[in-house]
PDB file of C-alpha atoms and ligand atoms in Angstrom:
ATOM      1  CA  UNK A   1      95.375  91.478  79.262  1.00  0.00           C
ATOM      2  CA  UNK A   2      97.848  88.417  80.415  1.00  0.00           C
ATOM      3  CA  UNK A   3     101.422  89.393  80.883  1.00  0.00           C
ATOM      4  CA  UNK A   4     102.321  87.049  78.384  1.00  0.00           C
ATOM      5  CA  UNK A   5     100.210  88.847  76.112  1.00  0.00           C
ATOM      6  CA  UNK A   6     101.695  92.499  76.748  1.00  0.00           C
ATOM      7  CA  UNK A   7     105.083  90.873  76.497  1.00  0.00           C
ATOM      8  CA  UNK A   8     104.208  89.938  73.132  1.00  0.00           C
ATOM      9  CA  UNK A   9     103.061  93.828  72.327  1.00  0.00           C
ATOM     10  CA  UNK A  10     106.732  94.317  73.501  1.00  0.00           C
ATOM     11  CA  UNK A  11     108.442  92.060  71.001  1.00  0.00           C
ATOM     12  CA  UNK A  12     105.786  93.464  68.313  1.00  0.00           C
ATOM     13  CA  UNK A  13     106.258  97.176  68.807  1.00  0.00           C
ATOM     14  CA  UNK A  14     109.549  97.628  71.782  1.00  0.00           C
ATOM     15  CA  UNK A  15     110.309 101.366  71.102  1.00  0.00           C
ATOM     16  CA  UNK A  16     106.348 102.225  71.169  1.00  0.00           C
ATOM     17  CA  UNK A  17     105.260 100.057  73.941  1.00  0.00           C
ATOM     18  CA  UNK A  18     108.899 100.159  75.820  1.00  0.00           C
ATOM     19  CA  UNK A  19     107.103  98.085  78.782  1.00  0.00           C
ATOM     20  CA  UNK A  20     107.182  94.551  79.621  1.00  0.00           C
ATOM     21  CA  UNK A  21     103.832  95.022  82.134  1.00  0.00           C
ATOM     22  CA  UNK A  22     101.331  97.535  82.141  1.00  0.00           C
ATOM     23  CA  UNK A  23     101.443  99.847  85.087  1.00  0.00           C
ATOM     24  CA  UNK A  24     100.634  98.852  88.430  1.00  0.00           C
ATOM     25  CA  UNK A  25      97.924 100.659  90.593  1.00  0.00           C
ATOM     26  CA  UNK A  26     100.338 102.586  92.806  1.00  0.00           C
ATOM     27  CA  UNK A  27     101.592 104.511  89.912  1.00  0.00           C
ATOM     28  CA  UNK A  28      98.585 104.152  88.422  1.00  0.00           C
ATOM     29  CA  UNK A  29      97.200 105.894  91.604  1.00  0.00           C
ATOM     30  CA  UNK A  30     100.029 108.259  91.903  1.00  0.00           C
ATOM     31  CA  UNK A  31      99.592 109.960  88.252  1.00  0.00           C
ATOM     32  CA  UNK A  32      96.253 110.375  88.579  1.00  0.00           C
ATOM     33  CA  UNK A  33      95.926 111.743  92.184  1.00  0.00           C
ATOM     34  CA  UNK A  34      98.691 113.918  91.467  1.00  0.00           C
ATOM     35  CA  UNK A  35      96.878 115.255  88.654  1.00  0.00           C
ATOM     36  CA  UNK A  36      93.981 116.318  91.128  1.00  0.00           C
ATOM     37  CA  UNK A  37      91.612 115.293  88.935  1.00  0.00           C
ATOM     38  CA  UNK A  38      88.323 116.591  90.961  1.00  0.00           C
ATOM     39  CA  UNK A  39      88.842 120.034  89.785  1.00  0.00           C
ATOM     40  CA  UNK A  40      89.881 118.874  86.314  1.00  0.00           C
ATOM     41  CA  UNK A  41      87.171 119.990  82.897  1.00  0.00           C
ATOM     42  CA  UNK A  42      88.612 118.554  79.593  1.00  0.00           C
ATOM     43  CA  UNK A  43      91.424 115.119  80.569  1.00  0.00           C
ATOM     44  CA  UNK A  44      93.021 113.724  77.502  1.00  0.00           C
ATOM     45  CA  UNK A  45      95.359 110.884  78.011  1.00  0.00           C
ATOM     46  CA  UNK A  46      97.823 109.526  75.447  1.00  0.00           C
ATOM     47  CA  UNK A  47      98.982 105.959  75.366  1.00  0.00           C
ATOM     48  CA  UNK A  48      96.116 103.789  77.190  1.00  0.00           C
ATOM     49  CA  UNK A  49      97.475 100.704  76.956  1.00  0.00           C
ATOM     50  CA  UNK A  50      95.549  98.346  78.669  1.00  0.00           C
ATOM     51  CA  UNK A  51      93.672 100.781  79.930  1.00  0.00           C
ATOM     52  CA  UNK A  52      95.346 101.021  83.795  1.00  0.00           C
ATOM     53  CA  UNK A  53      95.434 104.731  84.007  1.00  0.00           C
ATOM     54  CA  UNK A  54      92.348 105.201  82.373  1.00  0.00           C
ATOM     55  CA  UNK A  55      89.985 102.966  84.906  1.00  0.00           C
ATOM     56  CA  UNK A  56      91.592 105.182  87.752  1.00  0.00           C
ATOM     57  CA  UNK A  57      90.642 108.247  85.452  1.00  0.00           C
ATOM     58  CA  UNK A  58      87.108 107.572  85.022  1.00  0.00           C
ATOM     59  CA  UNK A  59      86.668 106.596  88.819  1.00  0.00           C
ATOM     60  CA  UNK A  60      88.762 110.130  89.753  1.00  0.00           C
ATOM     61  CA  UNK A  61      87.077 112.369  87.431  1.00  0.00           C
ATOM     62  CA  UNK A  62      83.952 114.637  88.171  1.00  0.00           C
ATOM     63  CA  UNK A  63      80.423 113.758  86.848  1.00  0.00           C
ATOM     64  CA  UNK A  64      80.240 116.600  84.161  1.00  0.00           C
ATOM     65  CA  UNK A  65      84.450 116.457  83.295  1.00  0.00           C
ATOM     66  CA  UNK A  66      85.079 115.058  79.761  1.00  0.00           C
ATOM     67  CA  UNK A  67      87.616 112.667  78.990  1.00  0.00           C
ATOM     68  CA  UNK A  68      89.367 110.654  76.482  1.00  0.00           C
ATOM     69  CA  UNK A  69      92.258 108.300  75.117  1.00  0.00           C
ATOM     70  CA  UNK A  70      94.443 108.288  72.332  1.00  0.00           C
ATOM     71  CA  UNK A  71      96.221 105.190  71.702  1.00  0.00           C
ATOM     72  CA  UNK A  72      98.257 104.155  68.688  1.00  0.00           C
ATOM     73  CA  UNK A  73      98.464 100.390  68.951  1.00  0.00           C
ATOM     74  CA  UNK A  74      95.167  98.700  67.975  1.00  0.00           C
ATOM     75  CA  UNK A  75      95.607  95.237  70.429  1.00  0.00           C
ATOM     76  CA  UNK A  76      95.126  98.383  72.790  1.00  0.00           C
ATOM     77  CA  UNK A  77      92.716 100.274  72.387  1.00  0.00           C
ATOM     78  CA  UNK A  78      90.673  96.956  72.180  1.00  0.00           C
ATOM     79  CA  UNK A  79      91.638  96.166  75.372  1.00  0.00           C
ATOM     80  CA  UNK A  80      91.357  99.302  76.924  1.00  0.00           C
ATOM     81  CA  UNK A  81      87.656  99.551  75.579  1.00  0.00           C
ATOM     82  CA  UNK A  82      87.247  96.041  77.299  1.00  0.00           C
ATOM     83  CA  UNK A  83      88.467  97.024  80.625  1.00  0.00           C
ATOM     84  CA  UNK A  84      86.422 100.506  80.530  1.00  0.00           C
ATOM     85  CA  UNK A  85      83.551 100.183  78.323  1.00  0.00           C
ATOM     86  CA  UNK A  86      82.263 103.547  79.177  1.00  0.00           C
ATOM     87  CA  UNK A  87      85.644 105.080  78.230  1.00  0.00           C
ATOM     88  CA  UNK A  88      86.042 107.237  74.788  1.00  0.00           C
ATOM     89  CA  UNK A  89      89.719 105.740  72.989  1.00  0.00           C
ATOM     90  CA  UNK A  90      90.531 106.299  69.948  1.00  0.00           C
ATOM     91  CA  UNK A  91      92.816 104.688  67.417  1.00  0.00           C
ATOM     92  CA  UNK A  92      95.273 107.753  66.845  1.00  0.00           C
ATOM     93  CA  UNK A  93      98.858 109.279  67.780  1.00  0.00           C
ATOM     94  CA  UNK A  94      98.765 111.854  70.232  1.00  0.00           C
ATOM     95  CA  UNK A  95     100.047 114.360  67.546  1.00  0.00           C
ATOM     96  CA  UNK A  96      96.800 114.093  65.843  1.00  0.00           C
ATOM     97  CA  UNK A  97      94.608 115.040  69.250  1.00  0.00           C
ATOM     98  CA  UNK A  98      93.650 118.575  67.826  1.00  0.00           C
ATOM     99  CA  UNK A  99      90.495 117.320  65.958  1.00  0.00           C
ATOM    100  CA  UNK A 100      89.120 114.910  69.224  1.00  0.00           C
ATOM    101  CA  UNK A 101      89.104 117.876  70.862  1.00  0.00           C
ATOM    102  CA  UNK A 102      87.417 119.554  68.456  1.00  0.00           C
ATOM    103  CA  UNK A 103      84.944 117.091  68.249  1.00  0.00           C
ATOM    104  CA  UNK A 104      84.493 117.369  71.928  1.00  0.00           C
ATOM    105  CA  UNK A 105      83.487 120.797  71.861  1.00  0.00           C
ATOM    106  CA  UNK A 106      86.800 122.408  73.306  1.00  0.00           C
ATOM    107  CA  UNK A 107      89.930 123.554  71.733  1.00  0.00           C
ATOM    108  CA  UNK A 108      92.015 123.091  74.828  1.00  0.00           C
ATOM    109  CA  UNK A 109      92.060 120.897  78.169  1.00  0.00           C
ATOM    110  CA  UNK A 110      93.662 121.213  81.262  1.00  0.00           C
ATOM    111  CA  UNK A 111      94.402 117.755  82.525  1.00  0.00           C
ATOM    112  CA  UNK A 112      96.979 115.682  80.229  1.00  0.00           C
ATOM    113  CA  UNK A 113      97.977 112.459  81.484  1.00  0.00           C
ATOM    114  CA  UNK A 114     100.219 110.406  79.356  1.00  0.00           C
ATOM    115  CA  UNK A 115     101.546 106.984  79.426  1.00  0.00           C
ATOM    116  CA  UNK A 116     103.835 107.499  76.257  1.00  0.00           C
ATOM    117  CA  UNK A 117     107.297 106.125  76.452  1.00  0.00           C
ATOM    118  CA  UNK A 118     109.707 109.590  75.921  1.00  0.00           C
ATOM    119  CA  UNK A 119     112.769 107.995  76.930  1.00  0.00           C
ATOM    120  CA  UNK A 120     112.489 105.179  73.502  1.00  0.00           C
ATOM    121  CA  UNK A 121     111.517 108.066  71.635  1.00  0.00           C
ATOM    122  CA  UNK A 122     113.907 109.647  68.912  1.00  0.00           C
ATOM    123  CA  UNK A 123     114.511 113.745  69.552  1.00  0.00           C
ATOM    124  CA  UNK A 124     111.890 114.643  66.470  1.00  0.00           C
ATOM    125  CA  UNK A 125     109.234 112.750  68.132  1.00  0.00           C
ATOM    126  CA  UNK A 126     109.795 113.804  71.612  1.00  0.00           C
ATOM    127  CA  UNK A 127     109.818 117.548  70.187  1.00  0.00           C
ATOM    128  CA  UNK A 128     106.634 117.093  68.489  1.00  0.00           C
ATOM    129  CA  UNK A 129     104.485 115.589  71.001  1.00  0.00           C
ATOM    130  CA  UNK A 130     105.994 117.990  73.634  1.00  0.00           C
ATOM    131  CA  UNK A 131     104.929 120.975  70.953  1.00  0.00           C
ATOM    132  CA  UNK A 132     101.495 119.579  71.092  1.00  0.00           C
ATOM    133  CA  UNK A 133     101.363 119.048  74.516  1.00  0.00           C
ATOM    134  CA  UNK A 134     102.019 122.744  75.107  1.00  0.00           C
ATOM    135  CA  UNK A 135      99.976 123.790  72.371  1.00  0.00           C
ATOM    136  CA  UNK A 136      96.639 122.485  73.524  1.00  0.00           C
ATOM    137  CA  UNK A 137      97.155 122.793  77.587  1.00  0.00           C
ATOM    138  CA  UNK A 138      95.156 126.131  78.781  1.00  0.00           C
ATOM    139  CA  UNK A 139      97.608 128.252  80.950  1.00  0.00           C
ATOM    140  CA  UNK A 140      97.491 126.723  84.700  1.00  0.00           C
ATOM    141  CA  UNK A 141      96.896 123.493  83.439  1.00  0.00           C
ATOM    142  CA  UNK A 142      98.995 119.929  83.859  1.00  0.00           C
ATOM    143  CA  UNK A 143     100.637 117.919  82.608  1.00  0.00           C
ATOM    144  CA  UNK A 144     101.319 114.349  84.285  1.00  0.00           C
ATOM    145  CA  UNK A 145     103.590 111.910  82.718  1.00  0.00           C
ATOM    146  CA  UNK A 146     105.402 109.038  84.080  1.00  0.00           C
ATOM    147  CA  UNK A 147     109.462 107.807  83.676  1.00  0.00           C
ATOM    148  CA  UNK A 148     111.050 104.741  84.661  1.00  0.00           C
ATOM    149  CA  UNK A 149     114.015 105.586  86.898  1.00  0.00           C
ATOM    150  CA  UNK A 150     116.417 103.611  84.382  1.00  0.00           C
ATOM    151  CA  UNK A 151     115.259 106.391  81.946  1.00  0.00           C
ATOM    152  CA  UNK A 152     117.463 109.255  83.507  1.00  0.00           C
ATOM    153  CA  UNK A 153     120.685 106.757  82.487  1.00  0.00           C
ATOM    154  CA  UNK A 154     119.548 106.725  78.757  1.00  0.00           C
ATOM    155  CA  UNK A 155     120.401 109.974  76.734  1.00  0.00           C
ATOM    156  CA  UNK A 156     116.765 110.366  75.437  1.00  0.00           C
ATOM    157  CA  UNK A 157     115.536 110.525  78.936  1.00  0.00           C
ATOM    158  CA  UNK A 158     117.853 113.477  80.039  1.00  0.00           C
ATOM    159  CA  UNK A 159     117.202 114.949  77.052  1.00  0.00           C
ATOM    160  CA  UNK A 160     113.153 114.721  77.870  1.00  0.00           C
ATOM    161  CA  UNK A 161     113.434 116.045  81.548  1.00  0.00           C
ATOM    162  CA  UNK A 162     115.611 118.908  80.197  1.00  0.00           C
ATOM    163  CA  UNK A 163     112.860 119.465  77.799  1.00  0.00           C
ATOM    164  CA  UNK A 164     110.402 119.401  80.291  1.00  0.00           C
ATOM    165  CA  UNK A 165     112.460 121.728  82.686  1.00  0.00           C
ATOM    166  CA  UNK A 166     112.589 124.463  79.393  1.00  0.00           C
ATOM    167  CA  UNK A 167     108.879 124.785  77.800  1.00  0.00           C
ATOM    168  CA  UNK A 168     106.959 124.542  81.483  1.00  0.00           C
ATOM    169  CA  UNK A 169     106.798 127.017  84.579  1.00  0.00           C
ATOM    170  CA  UNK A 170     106.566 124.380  87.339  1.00  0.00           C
ATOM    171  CA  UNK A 171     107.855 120.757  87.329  1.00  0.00           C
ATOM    172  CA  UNK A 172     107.916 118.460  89.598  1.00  0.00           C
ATOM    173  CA  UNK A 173     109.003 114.996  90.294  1.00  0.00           C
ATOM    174  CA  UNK A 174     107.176 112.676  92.716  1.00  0.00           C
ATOM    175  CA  UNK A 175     108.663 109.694  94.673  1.00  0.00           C
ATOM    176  CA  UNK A 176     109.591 106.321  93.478  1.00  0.00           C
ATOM    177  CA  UNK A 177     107.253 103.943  92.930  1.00  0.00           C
ATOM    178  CA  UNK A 178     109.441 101.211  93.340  1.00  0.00           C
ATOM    179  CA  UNK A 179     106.999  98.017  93.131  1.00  0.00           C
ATOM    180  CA  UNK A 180     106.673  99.070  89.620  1.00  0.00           C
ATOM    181  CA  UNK A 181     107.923  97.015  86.895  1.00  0.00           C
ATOM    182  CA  UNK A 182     110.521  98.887  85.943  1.00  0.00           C
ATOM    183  CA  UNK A 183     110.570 101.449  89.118  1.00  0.00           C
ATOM    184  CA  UNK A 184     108.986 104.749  87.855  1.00  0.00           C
ATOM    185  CA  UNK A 185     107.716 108.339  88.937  1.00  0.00           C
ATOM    186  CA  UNK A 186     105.653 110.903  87.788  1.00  0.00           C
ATOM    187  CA  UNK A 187     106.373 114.135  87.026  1.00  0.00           C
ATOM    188  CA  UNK A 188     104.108 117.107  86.918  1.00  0.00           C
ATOM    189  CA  UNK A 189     104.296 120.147  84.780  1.00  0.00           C
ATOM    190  CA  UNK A 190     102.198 123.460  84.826  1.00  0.00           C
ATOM    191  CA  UNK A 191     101.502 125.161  82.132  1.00  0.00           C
TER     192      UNK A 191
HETATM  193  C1  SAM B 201     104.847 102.217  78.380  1.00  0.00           C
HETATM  194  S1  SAM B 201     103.281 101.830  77.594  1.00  0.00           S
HETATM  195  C2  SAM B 201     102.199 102.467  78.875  1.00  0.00           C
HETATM  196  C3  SAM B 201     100.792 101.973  78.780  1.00  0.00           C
HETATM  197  C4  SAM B 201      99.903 102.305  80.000  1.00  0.00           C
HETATM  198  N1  SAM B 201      99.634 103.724  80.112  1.00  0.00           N
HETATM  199  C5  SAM B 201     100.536 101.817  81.274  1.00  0.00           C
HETATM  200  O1  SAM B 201     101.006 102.650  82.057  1.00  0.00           O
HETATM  201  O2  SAM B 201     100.573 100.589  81.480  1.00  0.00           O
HETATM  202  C6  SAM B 201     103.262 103.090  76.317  1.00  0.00           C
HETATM  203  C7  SAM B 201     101.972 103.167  75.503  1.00  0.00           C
HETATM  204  O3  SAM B 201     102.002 104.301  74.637  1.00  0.00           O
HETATM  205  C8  SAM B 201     101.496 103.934  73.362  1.00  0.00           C
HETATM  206  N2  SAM B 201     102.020 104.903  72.372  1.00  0.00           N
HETATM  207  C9  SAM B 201     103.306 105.011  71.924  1.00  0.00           C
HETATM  208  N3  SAM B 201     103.410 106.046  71.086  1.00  0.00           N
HETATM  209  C10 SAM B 201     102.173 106.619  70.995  1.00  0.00           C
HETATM  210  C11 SAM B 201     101.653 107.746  70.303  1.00  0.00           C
HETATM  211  N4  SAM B 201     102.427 108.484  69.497  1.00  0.00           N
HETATM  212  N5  SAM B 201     100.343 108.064  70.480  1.00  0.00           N
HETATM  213  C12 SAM B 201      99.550 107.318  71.293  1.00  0.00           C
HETATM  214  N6  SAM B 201      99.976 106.231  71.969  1.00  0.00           N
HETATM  215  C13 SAM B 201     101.275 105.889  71.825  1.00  0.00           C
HETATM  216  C14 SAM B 201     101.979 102.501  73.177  1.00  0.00           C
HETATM  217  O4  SAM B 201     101.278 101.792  72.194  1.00  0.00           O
HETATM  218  C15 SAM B 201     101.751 101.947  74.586  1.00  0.00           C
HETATM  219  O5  SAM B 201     100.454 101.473  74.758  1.00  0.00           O
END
């Protein structure tokens, strides 16, 4: 997808998207390295986008490891089924992964890799998701998600990493990715 046309997912839908640019490939690379995805089963990942995080999924994961995408802006998931034809997306909030799963065969994963914006998200929202995200991760598993360093200024953003810190045994926080657009790191939790 052109810049100019992300931009104009931004104008469309700015507290969902909350980007002006997709990810670049160092975080992209970072998330999903981090996530040590070799050893991984059952990877969901919520909010695709264009699809940058996914590519690097699909070239990371193991022949026999499922995977899939949940992505709640349609523009999206279109393009993230053009940049990864072989990838499985589907039109859908991450709240609502319980059935995909399902559907997969499995009631729980152990790789979660999310692209969602927390820090644009009201407190309900951010609850809920995080109460799903716990709910379906088998013990030992992970949970990778990315912030933009800006993020730890806004109130939401505190309130997320806080969050993060309560519900999971082992968190941690990667460097800087500053070539990113805005700067952001990933943070791992363990269930
Ligand atoms: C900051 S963009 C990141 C996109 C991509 N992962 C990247 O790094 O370039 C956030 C994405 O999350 C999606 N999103 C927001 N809320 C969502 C939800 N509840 N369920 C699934 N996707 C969601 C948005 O539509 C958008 O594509």
């Amino acid at each position: 997808m052109k810049r100019v046309e992300f931009l104009k997912q931004f104008v469309r839908y700015p507290t969902l998207t909350c980007a002006i640019a997709e990810s670049c490939t160092e975080l992209a690379d970072l998330i999903t390295d981090t996530a040590e995805l070799s050893q991984a089963s059952m990877v969901v990942e919520f909010g695709s986008g264009t699809g940058v995080f996914t590519e690097k999924i699909l070239e990371k994961i193991s022949g026999n490891t499922q995977a899939f995408s949940l992505e709640i802006n349609e523009d999206f998931v279109k393009e993230t089924r053009r940049r990864c034809p072989e990838a499985i997306v589907y039109f859908d909030s991450a709240v609502n992964v319980a059935p995909y799963l399902k559907e997969a065969g499995v009631e729980k994963c152990d790789r979660i890799i999310s692209g969602l914006p927390w820090a644009s998200f009201p407190e309900k929202i951010q609850d809920k998701i995080l109460d799903t995200v716990a709910d379906i991760l088998e013990p030992g598993g992970k949970f990778l998600t990315f912030a933009y360093v800006h993020g730890l200024c806004l109130p939401a953003g505190r309130r997320f990493r806080k969050n993060l810190f309560s519900r999971f045994q082992r968190v941690l926080a990667t460097r800087i990715i500053w070539q990113n657009l805005p700067p952001a790191f990933v943070y791992c939790a363990e269930k």
